[in-house]
mmCIF file of C-alpha atoms and ligand atoms in Angstrom:
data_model
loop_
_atom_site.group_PDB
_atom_site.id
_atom_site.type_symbol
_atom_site.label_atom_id
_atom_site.label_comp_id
_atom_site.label_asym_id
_atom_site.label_seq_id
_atom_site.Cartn_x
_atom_site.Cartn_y
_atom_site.Cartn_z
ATOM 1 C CA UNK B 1 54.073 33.600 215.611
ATOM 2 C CA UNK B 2 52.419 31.646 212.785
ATOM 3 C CA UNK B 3 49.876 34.713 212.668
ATOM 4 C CA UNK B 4 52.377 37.043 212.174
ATOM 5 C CA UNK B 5 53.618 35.286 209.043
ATOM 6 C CA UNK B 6 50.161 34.816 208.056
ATOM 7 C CA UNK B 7 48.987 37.845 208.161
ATOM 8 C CA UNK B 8 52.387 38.850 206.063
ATOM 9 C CA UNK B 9 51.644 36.977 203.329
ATOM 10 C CA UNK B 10 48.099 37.424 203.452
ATOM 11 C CA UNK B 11 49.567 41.305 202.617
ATOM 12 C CA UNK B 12 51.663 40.846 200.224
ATOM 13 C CA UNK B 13 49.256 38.993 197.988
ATOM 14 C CA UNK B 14 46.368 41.277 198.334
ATOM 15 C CA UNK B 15 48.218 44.456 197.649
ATOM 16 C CA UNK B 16 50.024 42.478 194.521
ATOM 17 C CA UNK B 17 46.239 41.605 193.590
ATOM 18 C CA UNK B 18 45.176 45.525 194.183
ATOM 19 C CA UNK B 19 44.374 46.162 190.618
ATOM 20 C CA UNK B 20 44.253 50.581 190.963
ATOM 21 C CA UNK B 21 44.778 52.482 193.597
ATOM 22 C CA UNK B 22 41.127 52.501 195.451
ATOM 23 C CA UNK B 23 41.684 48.725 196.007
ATOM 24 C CA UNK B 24 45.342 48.993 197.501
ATOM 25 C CA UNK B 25 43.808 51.534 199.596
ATOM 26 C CA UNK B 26 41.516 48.840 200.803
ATOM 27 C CA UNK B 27 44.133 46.459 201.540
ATOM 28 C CA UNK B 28 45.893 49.295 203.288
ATOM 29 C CA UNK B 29 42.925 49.624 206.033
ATOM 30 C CA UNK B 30 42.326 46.079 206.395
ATOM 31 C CA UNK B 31 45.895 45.927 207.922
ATOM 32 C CA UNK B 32 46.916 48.722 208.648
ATOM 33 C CA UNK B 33 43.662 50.752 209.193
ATOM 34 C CA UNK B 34 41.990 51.010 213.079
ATOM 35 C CA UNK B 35 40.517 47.840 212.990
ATOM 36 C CA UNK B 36 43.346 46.365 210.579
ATOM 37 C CA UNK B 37 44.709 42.639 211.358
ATOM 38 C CA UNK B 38 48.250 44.435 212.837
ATOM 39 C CA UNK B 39 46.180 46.801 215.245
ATOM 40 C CA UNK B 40 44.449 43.554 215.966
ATOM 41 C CA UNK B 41 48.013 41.675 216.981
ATOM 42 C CA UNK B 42 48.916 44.657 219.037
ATOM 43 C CA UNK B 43 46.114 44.401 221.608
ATOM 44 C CA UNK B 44 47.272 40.640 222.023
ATOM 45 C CA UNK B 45 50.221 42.317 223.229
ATOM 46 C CA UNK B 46 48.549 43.197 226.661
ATOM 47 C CA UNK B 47 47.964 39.563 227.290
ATOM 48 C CA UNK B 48 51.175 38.327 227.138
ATOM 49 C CA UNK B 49 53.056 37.701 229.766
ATOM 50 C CA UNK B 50 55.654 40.539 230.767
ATOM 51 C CA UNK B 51 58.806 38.623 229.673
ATOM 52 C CA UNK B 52 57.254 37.850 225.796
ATOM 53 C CA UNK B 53 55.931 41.739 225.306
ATOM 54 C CA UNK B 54 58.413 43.932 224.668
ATOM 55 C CA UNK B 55 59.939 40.792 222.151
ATOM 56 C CA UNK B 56 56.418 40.645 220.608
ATOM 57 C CA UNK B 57 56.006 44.433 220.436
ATOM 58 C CA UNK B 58 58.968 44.358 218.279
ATOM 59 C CA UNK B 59 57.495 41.878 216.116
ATOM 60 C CA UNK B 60 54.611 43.621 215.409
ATOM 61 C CA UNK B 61 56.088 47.093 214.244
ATOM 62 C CA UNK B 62 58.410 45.453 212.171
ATOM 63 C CA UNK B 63 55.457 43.341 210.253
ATOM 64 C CA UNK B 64 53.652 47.184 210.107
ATOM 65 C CA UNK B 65 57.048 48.397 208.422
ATOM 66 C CA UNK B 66 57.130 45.225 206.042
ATOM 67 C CA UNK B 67 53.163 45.574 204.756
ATOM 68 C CA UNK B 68 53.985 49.732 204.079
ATOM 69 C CA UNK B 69 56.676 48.633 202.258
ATOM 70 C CA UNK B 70 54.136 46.530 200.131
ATOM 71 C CA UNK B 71 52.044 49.007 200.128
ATOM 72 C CA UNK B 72 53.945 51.612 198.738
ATOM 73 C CA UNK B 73 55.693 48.963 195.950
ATOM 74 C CA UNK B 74 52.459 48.683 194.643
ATOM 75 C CA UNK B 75 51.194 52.180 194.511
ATOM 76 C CA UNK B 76 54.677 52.876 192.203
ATOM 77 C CA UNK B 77 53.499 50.104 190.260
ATOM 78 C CA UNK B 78 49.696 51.064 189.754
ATOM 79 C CA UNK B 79 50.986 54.963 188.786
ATOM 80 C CA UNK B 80 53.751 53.756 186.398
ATOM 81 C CA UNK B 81 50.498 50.900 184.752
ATOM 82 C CA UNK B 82 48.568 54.377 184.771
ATOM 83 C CA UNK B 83 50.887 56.502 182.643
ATOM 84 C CA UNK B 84 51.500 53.408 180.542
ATOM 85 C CA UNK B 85 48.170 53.306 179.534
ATOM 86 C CA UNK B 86 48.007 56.941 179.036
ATOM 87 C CA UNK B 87 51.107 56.668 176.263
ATOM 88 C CA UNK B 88 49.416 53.789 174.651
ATOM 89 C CA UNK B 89 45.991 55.186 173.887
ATOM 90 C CA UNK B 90 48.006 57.864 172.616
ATOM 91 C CA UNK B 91 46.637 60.429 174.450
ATOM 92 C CA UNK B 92 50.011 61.956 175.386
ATOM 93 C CA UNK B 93 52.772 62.509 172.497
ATOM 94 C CA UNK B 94 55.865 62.080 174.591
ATOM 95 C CA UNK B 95 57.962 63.154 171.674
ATOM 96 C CA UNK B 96 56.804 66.829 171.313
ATOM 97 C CA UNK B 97 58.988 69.518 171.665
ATOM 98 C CA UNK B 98 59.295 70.595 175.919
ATOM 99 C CA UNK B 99 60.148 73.756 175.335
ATOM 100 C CA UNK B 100 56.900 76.080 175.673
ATOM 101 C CA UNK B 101 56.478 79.958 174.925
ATOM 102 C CA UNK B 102 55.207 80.625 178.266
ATOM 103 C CA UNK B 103 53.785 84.149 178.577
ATOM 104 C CA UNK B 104 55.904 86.970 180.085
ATOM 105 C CA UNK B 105 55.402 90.821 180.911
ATOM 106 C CA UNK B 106 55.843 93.350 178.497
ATOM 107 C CA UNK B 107 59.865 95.281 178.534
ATOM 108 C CA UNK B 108 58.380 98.183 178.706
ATOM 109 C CA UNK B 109 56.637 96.907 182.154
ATOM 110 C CA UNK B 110 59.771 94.822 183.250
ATOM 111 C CA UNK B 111 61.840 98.279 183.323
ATOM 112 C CA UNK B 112 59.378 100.372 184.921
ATOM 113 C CA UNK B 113 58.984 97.610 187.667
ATOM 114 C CA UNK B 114 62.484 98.244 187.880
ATOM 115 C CA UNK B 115 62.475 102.161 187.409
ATOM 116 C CA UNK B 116 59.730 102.556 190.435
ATOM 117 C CA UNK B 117 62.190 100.305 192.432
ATOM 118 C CA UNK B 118 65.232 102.088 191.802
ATOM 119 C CA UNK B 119 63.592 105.433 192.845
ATOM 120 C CA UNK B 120 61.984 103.723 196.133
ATOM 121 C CA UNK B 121 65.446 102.890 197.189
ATOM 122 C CA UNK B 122 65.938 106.909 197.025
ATOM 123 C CA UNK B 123 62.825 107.622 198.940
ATOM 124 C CA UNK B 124 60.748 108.919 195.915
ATOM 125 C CA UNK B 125 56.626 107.818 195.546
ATOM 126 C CA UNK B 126 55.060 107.521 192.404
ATOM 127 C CA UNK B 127 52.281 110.281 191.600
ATOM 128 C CA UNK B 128 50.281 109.921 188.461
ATOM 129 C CA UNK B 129 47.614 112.440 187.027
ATOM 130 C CA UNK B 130 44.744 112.753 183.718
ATOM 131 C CA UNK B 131 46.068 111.561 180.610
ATOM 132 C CA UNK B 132 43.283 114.463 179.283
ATOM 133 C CA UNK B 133 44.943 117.500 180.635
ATOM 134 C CA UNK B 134 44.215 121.251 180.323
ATOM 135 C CA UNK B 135 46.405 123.753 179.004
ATOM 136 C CA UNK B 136 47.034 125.336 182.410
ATOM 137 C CA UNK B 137 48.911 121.942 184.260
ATOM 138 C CA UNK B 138 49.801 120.981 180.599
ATOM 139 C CA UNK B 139 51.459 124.256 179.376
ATOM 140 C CA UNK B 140 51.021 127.579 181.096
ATOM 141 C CA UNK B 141 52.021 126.441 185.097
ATOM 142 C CA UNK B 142 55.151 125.006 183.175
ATOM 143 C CA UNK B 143 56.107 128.367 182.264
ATOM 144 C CA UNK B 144 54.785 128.071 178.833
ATOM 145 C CA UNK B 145 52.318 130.833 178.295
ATOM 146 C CA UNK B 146 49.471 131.089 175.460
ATOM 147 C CA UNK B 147 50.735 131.866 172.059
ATOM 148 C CA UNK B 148 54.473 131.610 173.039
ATOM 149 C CA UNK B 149 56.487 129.750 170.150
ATOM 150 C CA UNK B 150 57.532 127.077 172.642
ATOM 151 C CA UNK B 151 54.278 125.619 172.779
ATOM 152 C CA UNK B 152 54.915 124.708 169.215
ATOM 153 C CA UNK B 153 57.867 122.399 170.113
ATOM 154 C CA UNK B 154 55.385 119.289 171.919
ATOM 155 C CA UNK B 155 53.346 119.168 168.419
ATOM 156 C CA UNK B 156 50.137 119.021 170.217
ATOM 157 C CA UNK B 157 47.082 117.147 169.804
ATOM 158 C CA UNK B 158 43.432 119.399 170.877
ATOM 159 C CA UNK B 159 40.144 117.643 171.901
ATOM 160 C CA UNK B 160 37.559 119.531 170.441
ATOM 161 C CA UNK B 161 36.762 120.641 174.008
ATOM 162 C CA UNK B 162 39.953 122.209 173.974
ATOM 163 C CA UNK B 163 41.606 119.727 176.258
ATOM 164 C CA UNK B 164 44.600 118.475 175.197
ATOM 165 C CA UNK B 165 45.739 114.636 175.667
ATOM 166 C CA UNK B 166 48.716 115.472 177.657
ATOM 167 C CA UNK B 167 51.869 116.043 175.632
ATOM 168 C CA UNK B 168 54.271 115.201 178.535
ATOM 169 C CA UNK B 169 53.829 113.820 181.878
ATOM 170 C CA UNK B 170 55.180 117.068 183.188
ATOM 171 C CA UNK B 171 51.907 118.079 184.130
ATOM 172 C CA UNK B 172 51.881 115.844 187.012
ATOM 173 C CA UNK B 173 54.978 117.906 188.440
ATOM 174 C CA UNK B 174 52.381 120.511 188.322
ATOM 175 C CA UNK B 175 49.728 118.760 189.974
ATOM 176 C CA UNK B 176 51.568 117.346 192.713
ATOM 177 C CA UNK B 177 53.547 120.485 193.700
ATOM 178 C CA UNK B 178 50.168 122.351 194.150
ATOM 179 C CA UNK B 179 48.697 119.625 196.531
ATOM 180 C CA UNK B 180 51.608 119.403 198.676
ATOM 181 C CA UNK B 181 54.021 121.162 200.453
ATOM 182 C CA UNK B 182 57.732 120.149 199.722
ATOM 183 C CA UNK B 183 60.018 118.928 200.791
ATOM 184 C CA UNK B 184 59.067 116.320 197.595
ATOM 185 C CA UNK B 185 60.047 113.525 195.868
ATOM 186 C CA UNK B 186 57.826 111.718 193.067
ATOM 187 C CA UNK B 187 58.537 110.061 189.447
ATOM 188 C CA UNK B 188 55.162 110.204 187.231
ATOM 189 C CA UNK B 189 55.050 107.303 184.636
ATOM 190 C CA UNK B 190 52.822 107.773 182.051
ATOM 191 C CA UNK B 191 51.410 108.096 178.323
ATOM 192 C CA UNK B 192 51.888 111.100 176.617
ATOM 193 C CA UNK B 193 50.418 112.048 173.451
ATOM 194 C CA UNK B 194 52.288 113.720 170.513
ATOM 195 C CA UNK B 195 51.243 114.523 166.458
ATOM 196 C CA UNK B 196 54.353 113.004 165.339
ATOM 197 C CA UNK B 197 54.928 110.840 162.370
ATOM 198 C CA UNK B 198 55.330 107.912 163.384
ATOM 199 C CA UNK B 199 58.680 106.502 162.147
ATOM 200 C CA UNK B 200 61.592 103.745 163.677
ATOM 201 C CA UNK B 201 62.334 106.750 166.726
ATOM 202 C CA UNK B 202 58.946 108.540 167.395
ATOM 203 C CA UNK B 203 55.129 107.262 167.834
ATOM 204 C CA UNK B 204 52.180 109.411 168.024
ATOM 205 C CA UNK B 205 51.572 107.498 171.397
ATOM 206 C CA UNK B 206 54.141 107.172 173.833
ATOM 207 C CA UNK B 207 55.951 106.784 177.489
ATOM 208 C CA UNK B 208 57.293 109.256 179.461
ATOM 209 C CA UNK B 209 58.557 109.280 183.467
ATOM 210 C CA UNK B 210 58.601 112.327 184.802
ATOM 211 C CA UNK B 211 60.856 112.853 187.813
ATOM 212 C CA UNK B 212 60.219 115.925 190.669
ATOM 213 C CA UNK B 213 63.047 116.767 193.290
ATOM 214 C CA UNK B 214 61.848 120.070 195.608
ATOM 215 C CA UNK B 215 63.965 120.600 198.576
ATOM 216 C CA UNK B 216 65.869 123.069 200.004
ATOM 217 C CA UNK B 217 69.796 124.102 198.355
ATOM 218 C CA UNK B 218 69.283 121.544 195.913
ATOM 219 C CA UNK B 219 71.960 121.617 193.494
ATOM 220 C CA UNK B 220 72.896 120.215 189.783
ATOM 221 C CA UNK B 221 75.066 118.041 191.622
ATOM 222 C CA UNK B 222 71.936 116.217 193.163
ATOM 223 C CA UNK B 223 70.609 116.093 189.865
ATOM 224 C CA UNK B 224 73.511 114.921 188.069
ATOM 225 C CA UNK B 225 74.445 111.851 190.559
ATOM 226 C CA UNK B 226 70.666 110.649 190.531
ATOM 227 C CA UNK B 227 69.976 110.343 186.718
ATOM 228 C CA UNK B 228 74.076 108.921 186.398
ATOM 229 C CA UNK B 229 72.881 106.034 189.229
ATOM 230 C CA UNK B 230 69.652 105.826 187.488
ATOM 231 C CA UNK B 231 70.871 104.959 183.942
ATOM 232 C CA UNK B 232 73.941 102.542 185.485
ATOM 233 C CA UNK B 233 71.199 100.817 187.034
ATOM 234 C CA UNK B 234 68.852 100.180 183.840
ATOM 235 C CA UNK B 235 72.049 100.003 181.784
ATOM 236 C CA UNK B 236 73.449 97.270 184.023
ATOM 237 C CA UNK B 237 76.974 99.085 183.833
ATOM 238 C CA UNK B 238 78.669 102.338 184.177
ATOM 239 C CA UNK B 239 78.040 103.610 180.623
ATOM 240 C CA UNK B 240 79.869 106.854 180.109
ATOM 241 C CA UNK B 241 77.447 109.885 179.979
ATOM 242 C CA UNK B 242 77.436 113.638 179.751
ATOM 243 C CA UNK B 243 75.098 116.452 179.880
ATOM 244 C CA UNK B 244 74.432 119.366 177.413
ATOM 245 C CA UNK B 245 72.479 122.117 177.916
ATOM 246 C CA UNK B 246 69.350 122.485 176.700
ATOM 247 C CA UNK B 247 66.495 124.714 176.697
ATOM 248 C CA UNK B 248 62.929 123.711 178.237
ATOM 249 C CA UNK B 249 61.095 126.696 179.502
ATOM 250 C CA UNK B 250 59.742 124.848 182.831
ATOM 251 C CA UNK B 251 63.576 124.413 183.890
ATOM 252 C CA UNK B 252 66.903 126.809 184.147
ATOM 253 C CA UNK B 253 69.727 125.684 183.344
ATOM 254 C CA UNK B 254 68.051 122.673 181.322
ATOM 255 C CA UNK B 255 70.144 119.990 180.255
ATOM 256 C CA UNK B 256 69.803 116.786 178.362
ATOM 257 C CA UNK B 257 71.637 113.915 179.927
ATOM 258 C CA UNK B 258 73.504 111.515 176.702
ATOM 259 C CA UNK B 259 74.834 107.980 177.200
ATOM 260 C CA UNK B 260 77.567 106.579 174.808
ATOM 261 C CA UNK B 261 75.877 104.765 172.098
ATOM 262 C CA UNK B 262 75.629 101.220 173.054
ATOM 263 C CA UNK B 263 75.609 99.903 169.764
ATOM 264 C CA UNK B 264 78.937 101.210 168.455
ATOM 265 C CA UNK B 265 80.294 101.908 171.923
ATOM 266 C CA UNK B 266 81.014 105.816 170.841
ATOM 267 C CA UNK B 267 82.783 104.730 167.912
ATOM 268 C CA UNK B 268 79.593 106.271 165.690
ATOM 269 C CA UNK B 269 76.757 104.237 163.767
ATOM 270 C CA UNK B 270 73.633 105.210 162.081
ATOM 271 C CA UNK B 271 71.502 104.741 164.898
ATOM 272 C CA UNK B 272 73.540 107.589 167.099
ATOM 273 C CA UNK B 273 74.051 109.556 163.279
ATOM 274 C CA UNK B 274 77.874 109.141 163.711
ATOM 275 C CA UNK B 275 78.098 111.034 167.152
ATOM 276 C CA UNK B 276 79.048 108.341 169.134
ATOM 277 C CA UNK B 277 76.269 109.499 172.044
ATOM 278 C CA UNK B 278 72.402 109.097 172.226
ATOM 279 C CA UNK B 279 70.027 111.570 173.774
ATOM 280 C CA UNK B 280 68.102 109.609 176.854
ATOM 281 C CA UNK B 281 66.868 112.145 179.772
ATOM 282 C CA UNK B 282 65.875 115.815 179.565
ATOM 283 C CA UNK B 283 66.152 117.623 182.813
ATOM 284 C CA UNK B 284 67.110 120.740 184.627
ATOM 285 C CA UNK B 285 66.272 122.626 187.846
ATOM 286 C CA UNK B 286 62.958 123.711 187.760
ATOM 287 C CA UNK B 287 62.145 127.261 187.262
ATOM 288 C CA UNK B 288 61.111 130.099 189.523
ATOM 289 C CA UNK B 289 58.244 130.656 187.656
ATOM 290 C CA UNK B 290 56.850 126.774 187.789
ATOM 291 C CA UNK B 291 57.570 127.023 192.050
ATOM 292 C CA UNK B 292 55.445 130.464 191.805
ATOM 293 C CA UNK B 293 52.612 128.782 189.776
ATOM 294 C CA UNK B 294 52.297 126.330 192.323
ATOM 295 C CA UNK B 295 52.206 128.607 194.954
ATOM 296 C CA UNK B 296 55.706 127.712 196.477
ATOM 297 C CA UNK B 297 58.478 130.588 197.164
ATOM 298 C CA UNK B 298 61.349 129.910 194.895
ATOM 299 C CA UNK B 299 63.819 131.343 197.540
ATOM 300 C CA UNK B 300 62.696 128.935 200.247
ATOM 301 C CA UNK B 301 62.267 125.890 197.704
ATOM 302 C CA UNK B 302 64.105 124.639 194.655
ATOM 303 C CA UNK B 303 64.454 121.637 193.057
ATOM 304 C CA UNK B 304 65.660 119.024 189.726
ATOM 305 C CA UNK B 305 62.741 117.690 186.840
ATOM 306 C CA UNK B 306 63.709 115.302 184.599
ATOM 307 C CA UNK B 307 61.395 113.918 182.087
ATOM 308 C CA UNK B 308 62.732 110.393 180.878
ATOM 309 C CA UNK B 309 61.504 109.213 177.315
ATOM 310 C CA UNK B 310 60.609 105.452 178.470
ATOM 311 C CA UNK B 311 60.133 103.828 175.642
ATOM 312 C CA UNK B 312 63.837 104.696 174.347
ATOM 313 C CA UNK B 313 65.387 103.904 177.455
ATOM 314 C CA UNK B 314 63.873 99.913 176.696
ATOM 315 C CA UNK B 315 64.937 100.509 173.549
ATOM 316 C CA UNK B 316 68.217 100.651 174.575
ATOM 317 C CA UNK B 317 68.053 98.449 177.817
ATOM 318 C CA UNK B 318 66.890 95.446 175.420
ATOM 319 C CA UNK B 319 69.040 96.530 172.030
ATOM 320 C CA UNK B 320 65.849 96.721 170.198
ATOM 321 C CA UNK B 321 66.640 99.474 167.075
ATOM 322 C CA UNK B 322 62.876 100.426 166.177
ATOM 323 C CA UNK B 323 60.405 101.860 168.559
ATOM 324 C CA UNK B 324 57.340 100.102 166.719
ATOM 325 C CA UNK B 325 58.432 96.736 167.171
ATOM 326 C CA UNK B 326 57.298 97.639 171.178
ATOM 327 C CA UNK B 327 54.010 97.239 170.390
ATOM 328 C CA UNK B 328 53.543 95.498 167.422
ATOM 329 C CA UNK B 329 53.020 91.901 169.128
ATOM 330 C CA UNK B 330 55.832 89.847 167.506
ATOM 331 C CA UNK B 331 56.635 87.739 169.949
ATOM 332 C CA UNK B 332 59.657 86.648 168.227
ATOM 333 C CA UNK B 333 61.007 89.750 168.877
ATOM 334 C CA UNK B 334 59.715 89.176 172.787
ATOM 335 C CA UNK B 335 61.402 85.229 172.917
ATOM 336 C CA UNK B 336 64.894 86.727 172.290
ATOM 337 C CA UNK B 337 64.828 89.281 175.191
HETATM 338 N N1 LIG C 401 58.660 117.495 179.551
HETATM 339 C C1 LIG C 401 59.816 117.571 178.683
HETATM 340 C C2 LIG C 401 59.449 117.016 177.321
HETATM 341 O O1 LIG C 401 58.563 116.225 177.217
HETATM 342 C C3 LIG C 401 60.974 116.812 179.260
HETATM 343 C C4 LIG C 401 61.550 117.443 180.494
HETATM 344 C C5 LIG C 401 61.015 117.140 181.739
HETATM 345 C C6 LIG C 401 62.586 118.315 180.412
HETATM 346 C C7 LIG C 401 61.548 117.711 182.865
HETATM 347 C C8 LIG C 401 63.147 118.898 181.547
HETATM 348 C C9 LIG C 401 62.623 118.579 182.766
HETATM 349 O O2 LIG C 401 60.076 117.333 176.341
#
């Protein structure tokens, strides 16, 4: 008995002496440890007679429970000493602003995360191809042939070699439909490459995701529903849209798919010039003539494009009016999205 309460108080001075944490971890094995004073008491236990053991036993465990408890009082105390000591050599200013600018991805990578998952929910892969194309994937399979005034329209830049950084990523439509056999369903994210003055709505340097659909009795319908789920889900509501037609040579009909204005809500600003609707997706049903280049037959196969101009569509996910201030690096700009 009187060991017991020796062997208590013997504990609770030495861990209050314990002056850092190696030293309490000392007192911790001399009592507690294999050889520890409490181990010690237990294999007394053995030689007691039958009638004291189990009252003893008892005892014992509750002395263990008693010295953990001093144990672990102390250890608060030595950490809280620690970080005292810390705050007054004054290596730690405790009154500095908490809030940090952690880093965070770029918008235009948050909504192509979110593009590629949207489309993997329909079944579609992403397919990618050169950024350096040649005139056949970049122009002529897309039913754009040499010298025809359409070429004109994608303001191209040449490589002295006569390659030609891609001016759209509708060359991997191109690419992809003559490795594989359809059925098919890709999107093609990607830079493109334009000789546009660079201004608040155009850069020379640019973002495009190209969409492919090739099945069989594929209809506008098709492509109407995916590019209206596509642009609720970036849009994060069901903004009204409509399509107009429009002419691209790689697709018949072509369209171009407008969402209300989300500035002015269709009421008209400057940034939709007063007509209440912005331009976000071009698209059609591809034409014969692309199928054929590929070496598909366009009465067995046909199909929807679209070729989505990213950079706008974060423009208008994130409410951000000029297409330079993308890249530019302000991460004010960044802090408020
Ligand atoms: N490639 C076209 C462009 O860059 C966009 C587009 C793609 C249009 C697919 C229709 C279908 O202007």
């Amino acid at each position: 008995m009187s060991d017991l309460g020796a062997i208590r108080d013997d504990a609770q001075a030495a861990t209050g002496a314990a002056g850092d944490l190696r030293a309490l971890d000392e007192v911790r094995v001399r009592f507690l440890g294999k050889k520890g004073a409490v181990k010690a008491l237990l294999k007394q236990t053995g030689k007691l007679p039958p009638e004291e053991r189990k009252g003893f036993g008892m005892q014992v465990n509750a002395l263990r429970g008693e010295v953990q408890a001093f144990l672990d009082a102390r250890k608060l105390e030595l950490e809280q000493a620690a970080q005292d000591a810390v705050l007054e050599a004054g290596w730690l200013d405790p009154t500095l602003p908490t809030e940090r600018q952690t880093g965070d991805l770029h918008p235009i990578t948050k909504v192509l995360m979110e593009v590629v998952d949207h489309f993997h929910g329909l079944g579609y892969e992403v397919a990618s191809g050169p950024e350096i194309e040649d005139a056949f994937h970049n122009f002529d399979a897309l039913n754009i042939p040499a010298n025809h005034p359409a070429r004109d329209v994608w303001d191209t830049f040449y490589l002295t070699s006569g390659e030609i950084p891609r001016t759209h990523t509708s060359s991997v439509q191109i690419r992809t439909m003559e490795n594989r056999q359809p059925p098919l369903r890709i999107i093609a994210p990607g830079k493109c490459f334009r000789n546009e003055t660079i201004d608040a709505t155009h850069l020379a340097a640019f973002n495009q995701c190209e969409g492919l659909f090739i099945d069989k009795d594929v209809t506008v319908g098709h492509l109407k529903a995916t590019l209206e789920g596509l642009v609720e889900r970036l849009m994060g509501y069901k903004v009204p849209t409509r399509f107009r037609p429009a002419f691209y040579p790689f697709v018949e009909p072509g369209l171009d798919l407008d969402i209300e204005c989300i500035f002015c809500k269709g009421s008209g600003c400057s940034i939709c010039k007063d007509s209440g609707w912005i331009e976000v997706i071009p698209c059609g049903m591809v034409h014969p003539n692309v199928l054929r280049a590929c070496g598909h037959d366009p009465d067995e196969w046909n199909g929807f494009a679209f070729g989505m101009g990213f950079d706008r569509m974060v423009m208008l996910r994130y409410g951000i009016d000029d297409l330079r201030r993308l890249y530019d690096g302000n991460l004010d700009l960044v802090r408020k999205l």
